[in-house]
Coordinates of C-alpha atoms and ligand atoms in Angstrom, one line a residue:
M145 CA -9.0 -18.6 24.7
P146 CA -5.7 -20.6 25.3
D147 CA -2.5 -18.8 26.3
F148 CA 0.0 -18.2 23.4
D149 CA 3.7 -17.9 23.3
V150 CA 3.5 -14.9 20.9
V151 CA 0.7 -12.6 19.9
V152 CA 1.3 -10.5 16.7
I153 CA -1.0 -7.5 16.4
G154 CA -1.9 -6.5 12.8
A155 CA -1.7 -8.8 9.7
G156 CA -0.4 -6.1 7.3
S157 CA 2.9 -5.9 5.3
A158 CA 5.1 -6.4 8.4
G159 CA 2.7 -8.5 10.5
S160 CA 2.0 -11.1 7.8
V161 CA 5.8 -11.7 7.5
A162 CA 6.4 -11.7 11.2
A163 CA 3.7 -14.2 12.0
S164 CA 4.8 -16.4 9.2
V165 CA 8.4 -16.4 10.3
L166 CA 7.5 -17.0 14.0
S167 CA 5.3 -19.9 13.0
T168 CA 7.5 -21.6 10.5
Q169 CA 10.9 -21.1 12.2
T170 CA 9.8 -22.2 15.7
N171 CA 7.3 -24.5 17.3
V172 CA 5.9 -21.9 19.6
S173 CA 2.3 -21.0 19.5
V174 CA 1.5 -17.8 17.5
C175 CA -1.7 -15.8 17.5
L176 CA -2.2 -13.2 14.7
I177 CA -4.8 -10.6 15.5
E178 CA -6.3 -8.5 12.7
A179 CA -9.0 -5.8 13.0
G180 CA -10.2 -6.5 9.4
P181 CA -11.5 -9.6 7.7
D182 CA -9.5 -12.6 6.5
Y183 CA -10.5 -14.3 3.2
G184 CA -8.2 -17.3 3.7
P185 CA -5.4 -18.5 1.4
F186 CA -5.3 -17.1 -2.1
E187 CA -6.0 -20.5 -3.6
A188 CA -9.4 -20.6 -1.7
G189 CA -10.7 -18.0 -4.2
R190 CA -12.7 -16.1 -1.7
W191 CA -10.9 -12.7 -2.0
P192 CA -12.9 -9.7 -3.3
S193 CA -12.0 -8.8 -6.8
E194 CA -11.1 -5.2 -5.9
I195 CA -8.4 -6.4 -3.5
L196 CA -6.9 -8.6 -6.2
D197 CA -7.0 -6.2 -9.1
P198 CA -3.6 -4.4 -9.2
R199 CA -4.8 -1.8 -11.7
L200 CA -7.0 0.2 -9.3
R201 CA -6.7 1.2 -5.7
P202 CA -9.5 -0.5 -3.7
R203 CA -12.0 1.8 -2.0
T204 CA -13.3 -0.9 0.4
H205 CA -11.7 -2.3 3.6
D206 CA -10.5 1.2 4.7
W207 CA -10.2 2.5 8.3
G208 CA -11.7 5.8 7.3
F209 CA -8.8 7.9 8.7
V210 CA -8.0 11.2 7.0
D211 CA -5.4 9.1 5.0
S212 CA -6.2 5.8 3.3
R213 CA -5.3 2.7 5.4
A214 CA -6.3 -0.8 4.7
K215 CA -8.3 -2.9 7.3
V216 CA -8.0 -6.4 6.0
V217 CA -5.5 -9.3 6.3
G218 CA -2.6 -8.2 4.1
G219 CA -2.9 -4.6 5.4
C220 CA -1.9 -1.8 3.1
S221 CA -0.1 -4.3 0.8
A222 CA -3.6 -5.4 -0.1
H223 CA -4.6 -1.8 -1.0
N224 CA -1.6 -0.3 -2.6
Q225 CA -0.2 0.5 -6.1
C226 CA 2.2 -2.5 -6.0
A227 CA 5.3 -0.3 -6.7
A228 CA 8.1 -2.6 -5.4
V229 CA 11.1 -0.3 -4.6
W230 CA 13.9 -0.7 -2.0
G231 CA 15.4 2.3 -0.3
L232 CA 18.9 3.3 -1.3
P233 CA 21.9 1.7 0.5
E234 CA 22.6 5.2 2.0
D235 CA 19.1 5.3 3.5
Y236 CA 19.6 2.1 5.5
D237 CA 23.2 3.1 6.3
L238 CA 21.7 6.2 8.0
W239 CA 19.8 3.9 10.3
G240 CA 22.8 1.8 11.0
G241 CA 25.0 4.9 11.5
A242 CA 22.6 6.2 14.1
G243 CA 23.6 3.3 16.3
N244 CA 20.9 0.8 15.2
L245 CA 22.9 -2.4 15.2
G246 CA 22.3 -4.7 12.2
W247 CA 20.5 -2.2 10.1
S248 CA 23.2 -1.0 7.7
Y249 CA 22.6 -1.9 4.0
K250 CA 25.3 -4.6 4.1
E251 CA 23.6 -6.2 7.0
I252 CA 20.1 -6.1 5.7
S253 CA 20.9 -7.0 2.1
K254 CA 20.7 -10.7 2.9
L255 CA 17.2 -10.2 4.2
I256 CA 16.3 -8.5 0.8
Q257 CA 17.1 -11.9 -0.7
E258 CA 14.6 -13.6 1.7
I259 CA 11.8 -11.1 0.9
E260 CA 11.8 -10.7 -2.8
R261 CA 11.7 -13.1 -5.7
C262 CA 12.4 -10.9 -8.7
S263 CA 11.7 -12.4 -12.1
V264 CA 14.8 -13.4 -14.0
D265 CA 14.3 -10.9 -16.8
S266 CA 14.1 -7.8 -14.5
L267 CA 16.6 -8.9 -11.8
T268 CA 19.4 -6.4 -10.9
E269 CA 22.0 -6.5 -8.2
W270 CA 19.7 -4.3 -6.1
R271 CA 16.9 -6.9 -5.8
G272 CA 16.3 -10.2 -4.1
K273 CA 15.9 -13.4 -6.1
D274 CA 15.3 -16.2 -3.5
G275 CA 12.4 -14.7 -1.5
W276 CA 8.6 -15.3 -1.3
L277 CA 7.3 -12.0 -2.8
P278 CA 7.2 -12.2 -6.6
T279 CA 8.1 -9.0 -8.4
R280 CA 8.7 -8.0 -12.0
H281 CA 8.7 -4.7 -13.9
Y282 CA 5.8 -3.6 -16.1
R283 CA 6.7 -4.0 -19.8
D284 CA 6.0 -1.0 -22.1
E285 CA 3.3 -2.8 -24.0
E286 CA 1.4 -3.2 -20.7
L287 CA 1.3 0.5 -20.0
A288 CA -1.9 2.6 -20.0
S289 CA -1.7 5.5 -22.5
W290 CA -1.2 8.2 -19.9
Q291 CA 1.6 6.2 -18.3
L292 CA 3.3 5.6 -21.7
A293 CA 2.9 9.2 -22.8
F294 CA 4.5 10.4 -19.5
L295 CA 7.4 7.9 -20.0
E296 CA 8.0 9.1 -23.6
S297 CA 7.8 12.8 -22.7
T298 CA 10.4 12.4 -19.9
V299 CA 12.7 10.7 -22.5
S300 CA 12.0 13.5 -25.0
M301 CA 13.1 16.0 -22.3
G302 CA 16.4 14.2 -21.9
Y303 CA 15.9 11.8 -19.0
S304 CA 17.3 8.4 -19.6
R305 CA 15.5 5.1 -19.0
I306 CA 16.9 3.2 -16.0
A307 CA 16.8 -0.4 -15.1
D308 CA 15.9 -0.3 -11.4
L309 CA 14.4 2.4 -9.1
S310 CA 16.2 0.6 -6.3
A311 CA 19.6 1.2 -7.8
P312 CA 21.6 4.1 -6.3
Q313 CA 22.9 5.3 -9.7
P314 CA 22.1 6.9 -12.1
G315 CA 20.2 9.1 -9.7
E316 CA 17.8 10.5 -12.4
G317 CA 15.8 8.5 -14.8
V318 CA 12.5 6.9 -15.6
M319 CA 11.0 3.5 -15.8
P320 CA 7.8 1.4 -15.6
F321 CA 8.3 0.3 -12.0
H322 CA 8.9 -3.2 -10.6
A323 CA 5.6 -4.4 -9.1
N324 CA 4.5 -7.2 -6.8
V325 CA 2.0 -8.3 -9.4
Y326 CA 1.7 -12.0 -10.0
K327 CA -0.9 -14.0 -11.9
S328 CA -2.4 -10.6 -12.8
T329 CA -3.0 -10.1 -9.0
R330 CA -1.9 -7.6 -6.4
W331 CA 0.3 -10.1 -4.6
N332 CA -0.1 -8.9 -1.0
A333 CA 2.0 -9.9 2.0
A334 CA -0.6 -12.5 3.1
F335 CA -0.4 -14.4 -0.2
A336 CA 3.4 -14.2 -0.2
F337 CA 4.1 -15.0 3.4
L338 CA 1.1 -15.9 5.5
D339 CA -0.2 -18.6 3.2
R340 CA 3.0 -20.6 3.7
A341 CA 2.1 -20.9 7.4
R342 CA -1.7 -21.2 7.3
G343 CA -1.8 -24.9 7.6
R344 CA 0.5 -25.0 10.6
R345 CA -0.9 -26.1 14.0
N346 CA 1.0 -23.5 15.9
L347 CA -0.6 -20.5 14.1
T348 CA -4.0 -19.1 15.0
V349 CA -5.4 -16.2 12.9
L350 CA -8.1 -14.1 14.7
P351 CA -9.7 -11.7 12.1
N352 CA -12.3 -9.0 12.9
T353 CA -10.6 -8.5 16.3
L354 CA -9.6 -5.0 17.4
A355 CA -6.6 -4.8 19.7
E356 CA -7.3 -2.3 22.4
K357 CA -4.4 -2.3 25.0
L358 CA -1.9 -4.4 26.8
L359 CA -2.1 -5.1 30.6
F360 CA 1.2 -5.2 32.5
E361 CA 2.6 -7.1 35.4
H362 CA 5.8 -5.1 36.3
K363 CA 8.0 -4.9 33.2
N364 CA 6.1 -7.7 31.4
A365 CA 3.0 -7.3 29.3
R366 CA 0.8 -10.3 30.1
T367 CA -2.6 -9.8 28.5
L368 CA -3.9 -8.2 25.3
V369 CA -7.4 -6.8 25.6
C370 CA -9.4 -6.9 22.3
Q371 CA -12.8 -6.3 21.0
S372 CA -14.4 -8.9 18.7
G373 CA -17.9 -7.9 17.8
S374 CA -19.6 -7.2 21.1
D375 CA -17.2 -9.5 23.0
T376 CA -14.2 -8.4 25.0
L377 CA -11.3 -10.9 24.7
E378 CA -8.4 -11.2 27.0
I379 CA -5.5 -13.0 25.3
R380 CA -2.5 -13.9 27.5
A381 CA 1.0 -14.4 25.9
R382 CA 4.7 -14.4 26.7
Q383 CA 5.6 -12.0 23.9
F384 CA 3.7 -9.3 22.0
V385 CA 4.7 -8.0 18.6
I386 CA 2.8 -4.9 17.5
C387 CA 2.5 -4.5 13.7
A388 CA -0.5 -2.2 13.5
G389 CA 1.2 0.4 11.2
A390 CA 2.4 3.9 11.7
Y391 CA -1.0 5.4 12.6
S392 CA -2.1 2.6 14.9
S393 CA 0.9 1.1 16.7
P394 CA 1.6 4.3 18.7
G395 CA -2.1 4.3 19.7
I396 CA -1.9 0.8 21.1
L397 CA 1.1 1.7 23.1
M398 CA -0.5 4.9 24.5
R399 CA -3.7 3.1 25.5
S400 CA -1.5 0.6 27.3
G401 CA 0.2 3.4 29.3
I402 CA 3.3 3.8 27.2
G403 CA 3.8 7.3 25.8
P404 CA 4.4 10.9 26.6
R405 CA 3.4 11.6 30.2
T406 CA 1.4 14.8 29.5
E407 CA -0.7 13.1 26.8
L408 CA -1.5 10.1 28.9
E409 CA -2.3 12.2 31.9
R410 CA -4.6 14.4 29.8
L411 CA -6.6 11.3 28.9
G412 CA -6.5 9.8 32.4
I413 CA -4.4 6.7 31.3
R414 CA -2.3 5.1 34.0
I415 CA 1.4 5.5 33.1
Q416 CA 3.5 2.4 32.6
R417 CA 6.4 4.0 30.8
D418 CA 6.9 7.7 30.1
L419 CA 8.2 7.6 26.5
L420 CA 8.2 11.0 24.9
G421 CA 8.8 9.6 21.3
V422 CA 5.6 7.6 21.0
G423 CA 3.5 9.2 18.2
K424 CA 6.3 11.7 17.4
N425 CA 8.6 11.8 14.3
L426 CA 5.8 11.1 11.8
Q427 CA 7.2 11.3 8.2
D428 CA 5.7 10.9 4.8
H429 CA 6.9 11.9 1.4
S430 CA 4.9 15.1 0.8
V431 CA 3.1 15.4 -2.6
V432 CA 1.5 18.1 -4.8
S433 CA -0.2 17.2 -8.0
V434 CA -1.3 19.0 -11.2
E435 CA -4.6 18.0 -12.7
F436 CA -5.1 18.0 -16.5
E437 CA -8.1 18.4 -18.7
L438 CA -7.6 15.9 -21.5
S439 CA -7.7 16.7 -25.2
E440 CA -9.9 14.8 -27.6
H441 CA -6.9 12.5 -28.3
G442 CA -6.3 12.0 -24.6
L443 CA -9.9 11.2 -24.0
R444 CA -10.0 8.6 -26.8
A445 CA -6.9 7.0 -25.5
L446 CA -8.3 6.8 -22.0
E447 CA -11.6 5.3 -23.2
Q448 CA -9.7 2.7 -25.2
D449 CA -7.6 1.7 -22.2
V450 CA -10.8 1.2 -20.2
V451 CA -12.4 -0.9 -22.9
E452 CA -9.3 -3.0 -23.4
G453 CA -8.7 -3.5 -19.7
S454 CA -5.3 -1.8 -19.9
F455 CA -6.3 1.1 -17.7
H456 CA -3.9 1.4 -14.7
E457 CA -3.8 4.2 -12.1
S458 CA 0.0 4.1 -11.7
Q459 CA 2.8 2.2 -13.4
V460 CA 5.7 4.7 -14.1
I461 CA 8.0 6.7 -11.9
L462 CA 10.6 9.4 -12.8
R463 CA 13.4 10.1 -10.4
A464 CA 14.5 13.7 -10.7
R465 CA 16.7 16.3 -9.0
S466 CA 15.3 19.6 -7.7
V467 CA 17.6 22.6 -7.6
H468 CA 18.0 21.8 -3.8
C469 CA 19.0 18.2 -4.3
K470 CA 22.2 17.1 -2.6
G471 CA 22.1 13.3 -3.3
P472 CA 21.3 11.3 -6.4
F473 CA 17.6 12.5 -6.6
D474 CA 15.0 14.1 -4.3
L475 CA 11.8 13.9 -6.4
H476 CA 9.5 11.2 -7.7
L477 CA 7.3 12.3 -10.5
A478 CA 4.4 9.9 -11.2
P479 CA 1.6 10.0 -13.8
Y480 CA -1.7 9.1 -12.1
Q481 CA -5.2 8.6 -13.4
T482 CA -8.2 7.6 -11.2
T483 CA -11.9 8.0 -10.9
A484 CA -13.2 10.7 -8.6
D485 CA -16.2 10.1 -6.3
S486 CA -18.3 11.7 -9.0
G487 CA -17.3 8.9 -11.4
E488 CA -15.3 11.3 -13.6
Y489 CA -11.8 10.4 -14.6
V490 CA -9.0 12.5 -13.1
S491 CA -5.7 12.8 -15.0
A492 CA -2.8 14.1 -13.0
V493 CA 1.0 14.1 -12.4
L494 CA 2.3 13.9 -8.9
A495 CA 5.5 15.5 -7.6
C496 CA 6.7 13.7 -4.4
D497 CA 9.4 15.1 -2.1
M498 CA 11.5 12.0 -1.3
V499 CA 13.7 13.6 1.3
P500 CA 11.1 15.3 3.5
Q501 CA 12.5 17.5 6.4
S502 CA 9.2 18.1 8.1
R503 CA 7.9 16.0 11.0
G504 CA 4.4 15.4 12.2
S505 CA 2.8 13.5 15.1
I506 CA 0.0 11.1 16.1
H507 CA -2.2 11.7 19.1
L508 CA -5.0 9.7 20.7
S509 CA -8.5 11.3 20.2
G510 CA -9.7 9.5 23.3
T511 CA -9.2 6.2 25.2
D512 CA -11.7 4.3 23.0
A513 CA -9.9 2.0 20.6
E514 CA -12.6 2.6 18.0
L515 CA -11.7 6.3 17.7
P516 CA -9.5 7.3 14.8
P517 CA -6.2 8.8 15.8
S518 CA -5.6 12.5 15.5
I519 CA -3.0 12.9 12.7
D520 CA -0.9 16.0 12.4
F521 CA 1.1 15.4 9.2
G522 CA 3.3 18.4 9.8
F523 CA 3.8 18.9 6.1
L524 CA 5.9 22.0 5.1
T525 CA 6.8 22.7 8.8
D526 CA 10.6 22.5 8.3
P527 CA 12.2 25.7 9.4
L528 CA 14.1 26.3 6.2
H529 CA 11.1 25.7 4.0
Q530 CA 13.1 23.1 2.0
D531 CA 10.1 20.8 1.5
A532 CA 8.0 23.6 -0.1
S533 CA 10.9 24.6 -2.4
V534 CA 11.4 21.0 -3.6
L535 CA 7.6 20.7 -4.3
I536 CA 7.6 24.1 -6.1
D537 CA 10.4 22.8 -8.3
G538 CA 8.5 19.6 -8.9
L539 CA 5.5 21.7 -10.1
R540 CA 7.8 23.5 -12.6
L541 CA 9.1 20.2 -13.8
I542 CA 5.5 18.9 -14.3
H543 CA 4.7 22.0 -16.3
R544 CA 7.7 21.5 -18.6
L545 CA 6.8 17.8 -19.1
A546 CA 3.3 18.7 -20.0
E547 CA 4.6 20.7 -22.9
S548 CA 6.9 17.9 -24.2
G549 CA 6.4 14.9 -26.4
P550 CA 3.2 12.8 -26.4
L551 CA 1.9 14.1 -23.1
A552 CA 1.4 17.5 -24.7
T553 CA -0.9 16.0 -27.3
M554 CA -3.1 14.4 -24.6
I555 CA -3.6 17.6 -22.6
E556 CA -6.2 20.4 -23.2
S557 CA -5.4 22.5 -20.2
R558 CA -4.0 22.2 -16.6
T559 CA -4.5 23.5 -13.1
P560 CA -2.5 25.2 -11.9
R561 CA -0.1 26.8 -14.5
P562 CA 3.1 27.2 -12.5
D563 CA 4.5 29.3 -15.4
A564 CA 1.7 31.8 -15.0
M565 CA 2.0 32.1 -11.2
K566 CA 3.2 35.3 -9.5
P567 CA 5.9 35.0 -6.8
G568 CA 4.3 33.6 -3.7
E569 CA 1.4 32.0 -5.6
S570 CA 3.2 28.8 -6.1
Y571 CA 3.9 28.6 -2.4
S572 CA 0.2 29.2 -1.6
Y573 CA -0.7 26.5 -4.1
V574 CA 1.6 24.0 -2.5
E575 CA 0.5 24.9 1.0
S576 CA -3.2 24.5 0.2
H577 CA -2.8 21.3 -1.9
V578 CA 0.0 19.3 -0.1
D579 CA -0.8 15.7 0.7
G580 CA 1.1 12.5 1.4
Y581 CA 2.3 9.6 -0.7
A582 CA 0.5 7.1 1.7
H583 CA 3.9 6.2 3.2
P584 CA 3.6 7.2 6.9
V585 CA 6.5 6.0 9.0
G586 CA 8.5 6.8 12.1
T587 CA 6.0 7.1 15.0
C588 CA 7.7 4.6 17.3
R589 CA 11.2 5.3 16.1
M590 CA 14.2 3.0 16.6
G591 CA 17.2 4.5 18.3
Q592 CA 19.8 4.4 21.0
L593 CA 19.1 5.1 24.7
S594 CA 20.7 8.5 24.3
D595 CA 18.0 9.4 21.7
S596 CA 15.2 11.0 23.7
L597 CA 12.7 10.3 21.0
A598 CA 13.6 6.6 20.6
V599 CA 10.8 4.2 21.4
V600 CA 12.3 0.8 20.5
D601 CA 15.9 -0.5 20.4
S602 CA 17.4 -2.1 17.2
G603 CA 15.6 -5.4 18.0
G604 CA 12.2 -3.7 18.1
L605 CA 11.9 -4.0 21.9
V606 CA 10.0 -1.1 23.5
R607 CA 12.2 0.8 25.9
G608 CA 11.5 -0.2 29.6
T609 CA 9.6 -3.3 28.7
S610 CA 10.9 -6.9 28.5
N611 CA 8.4 -8.5 26.1
V612 CA 6.7 -5.9 23.9
Y613 CA 8.1 -5.3 20.4
V614 CA 7.1 -3.0 17.5
A615 CA 7.9 -4.3 14.0
D616 CA 6.4 -2.2 11.2
A617 CA 6.6 1.2 9.5
S618 CA 6.5 3.0 12.9
I619 CA 10.1 2.1 13.8
I620 CA 11.7 3.6 10.8
P621 CA 13.9 6.5 12.0
T622 CA 14.2 8.3 8.7
I623 CA 12.0 7.6 5.7
P624 CA 13.9 5.9 2.8
R625 CA 13.9 7.5 -0.7
A626 CA 11.4 4.8 -1.9
N627 CA 7.9 3.5 -1.6
T628 CA 7.8 1.8 1.8
N629 CA 6.1 -1.6 1.4
L630 CA 9.2 -3.8 0.8
T631 CA 11.0 -2.1 3.7
C632 CA 8.1 -2.8 6.1
M633 CA 8.1 -6.5 5.1
L634 CA 11.9 -6.5 5.8
I635 CA 11.3 -5.0 9.2
G636 CA 8.7 -7.7 10.0
L637 CA 11.2 -10.4 8.9
K638 CA 14.2 -9.1 10.7
I639 CA 12.6 -8.6 14.1
A640 CA 10.7 -11.9 13.9
K641 CA 13.8 -13.8 13.0
E642 CA 15.7 -12.4 15.9
L643 CA 12.8 -13.1 18.3
S644 CA 12.5 -16.7 16.9
I645 CA 16.2 -17.3 17.8
R646 CA 15.6 -16.0 21.3
L647 CA 12.5 -18.2 21.7
L648 CA 14.3 -21.3 20.5
R649 CA 17.1 -20.7 23.0
S650 CA 14.8 -20.0 26.0
Ligands
FAD170 C1 -3.3 3.6 -1.1 C2 -1.9 3.2 -0.8 C3 -1.0 3.0 -1.8 C4 0.3 2.7 -1.5 N1 1.2 2.4 -2.6 C5 2.4 1.8 -2.3 C6 3.2 1.3 -3.3 O1 2.8 1.2 -4.5 N2 4.4 0.7 -3.0 C7 4.9 0.7 -1.7 O2 6.0 0.3 -1.5 N3 4.1 1.2 -0.7 C8 2.9 1.7 -1.0 N4 2.1 2.1 0.1 C9 2.6 2.0 1.4 C10 2.8 0.6 2.0 O3 1.7 -0.2 1.6 C11 2.9 0.7 3.5 O4 4.0 1.5 3.9 C12 3.0 -0.7 4.2 O5 2.0 -1.5 3.7 C13 2.9 -0.5 5.7 O6 3.0 -1.7 6.3 P1 2.8 -1.9 7.9 O7 3.0 -3.3 8.2 O8 3.6 -0.9 8.6 O9 1.2 -1.5 8.1 P2 -0.1 -2.0 7.4 O10 0.2 -2.8 6.2 O11 -1.0 -0.9 7.4 O12 -0.6 -3.1 8.5 C14 -1.2 -2.8 9.7 C15 -2.3 -3.9 9.9 O13 -2.7 -3.7 11.3 C16 -4.1 -3.8 11.4 N5 -4.5 -3.0 12.6 C17 -4.3 -1.7 12.8 N6 -4.7 -1.4 14.1 C18 -5.2 -2.6 14.6 C19 -5.7 -2.9 15.9 N7 -5.9 -2.0 16.8 N8 -6.1 -4.2 16.1 C20 -5.9 -5.2 15.2 N9 -5.4 -4.9 13.9 C21 -5.0 -3.6 13.7 C22 -4.6 -3.1 10.1 O14 -5.9 -3.4 9.8 C23 -3.5 -3.6 9.1 O15 -3.9 -4.9 8.5 C24 0.8 2.5 -0.2 C25 -0.2 2.7 0.9 C26 -1.5 3.0 0.6 C27 -2.5 3.1 1.7

């Protein structure tokens, strides 16, 4: 194995962008390590159909953690529902306001232009138009029946249709979302960004290679130890950029000796840097759902969607305000239909708390890199119980929606019935059914030196190291009020651009 200038670990939403930028904007040698397989450029035609089909979430290429995570080049962008939504300007201003230089909305908005290429007919001032990731919003005539019925029921309840879920105003409203769907394909980060760099001689992609840990010489990491089949590889480089996602990036740091002293000592890992924040500050939008038994009419509509190929799991989002809301909105409500393991269709509406107050954590289950992390989501642990209250309000809203407009005609019965619940029962329901929106972030948070839980600085550099960066969902200090894919791509772009400039100067 030759030495490299830069090793990027993880070819997901952020890592695909980071490797592409480092390769195309410099002449330094870049090695991209990915635990899952690589099917080559989109045009090669070797990608499995379930990864390409944007209508259904793939069940293959998963890490098998307690939460779904993709193990394939493209990462979770190759697995997700393709909702392309930016955080609100205030969300990024919160990061900038916490002392993270360069992260205010004004500063990142030019990077939005470099990420997204929104189709002309659905472009708004809150979207990019010159980037590499094609997006457009679903048209009404493309909507599956359940999605359309939800949309029309929200309108019949008085919600207005809005033009962009990335726009800060109006806070409330509904729309078929913008999606990174192009050529009827889930256009993942590898197609949008990595394919541009694949022919370049300075880029090496190593799939099916599990990054275990970094070995240090003083402040510098020098070697990445990986497993490839039954072989152990030692890859030497000048710079390391960890993009393994919010569940795995803290694990790589901890196995390398960077993390909370007590946790590392418990596992007998030699300490390089005592960094309390590694694995802390886990955030996801918490979710509860209501499942519906369909009426004859609902069943017929579903069958017709399946036969016609118009069945989609998710296409529409309503932004709404709970009674606790202090900003423009604090809830996403989303109609969702999928197949259960039994093969039966499940029809549901999700209520998602977009301003979660609770925090969880990630821990190593052992020193073996093959072991899944131990994930404590921490849902509903906020001391004022605000998250539970928001979700209970979301349940009530779902109940009202289910009685309005076309949705009512598609439903036979529902579980639970929030209207029939005694005081305390709705809390018990939320407590026993709470889940995540698949948007974990924050486990290597970015912050100033004075922030005791900060793991990286505003350039992604891990505190106390001189050449180890984290650039993915992990560095997000507070979760934006949006689905997280686009923001992760932007993080990969920003940190890789800044590193490229430093490499060109050195
Ligand atoms: C089912 C699902 C639906 C979602 N829907 C949406 C949506 O509609 N819209 C939206 O905006 N967001 C959505 N998200 C969230 C979004 O996709 C993620 O926030 C985003 O992809 C995270 O990017 P990342 O780069 O941080 O991590 P990832 O994309 O997860 O990339 C991490 C990569 O690192 C690799 N890796 C991990 N550990 C190692 C290791 N030790 N060695 C080598 N490689 C490693 C992984 O295999 C993976 O390829 C969804 C997520 C899921 C799972």
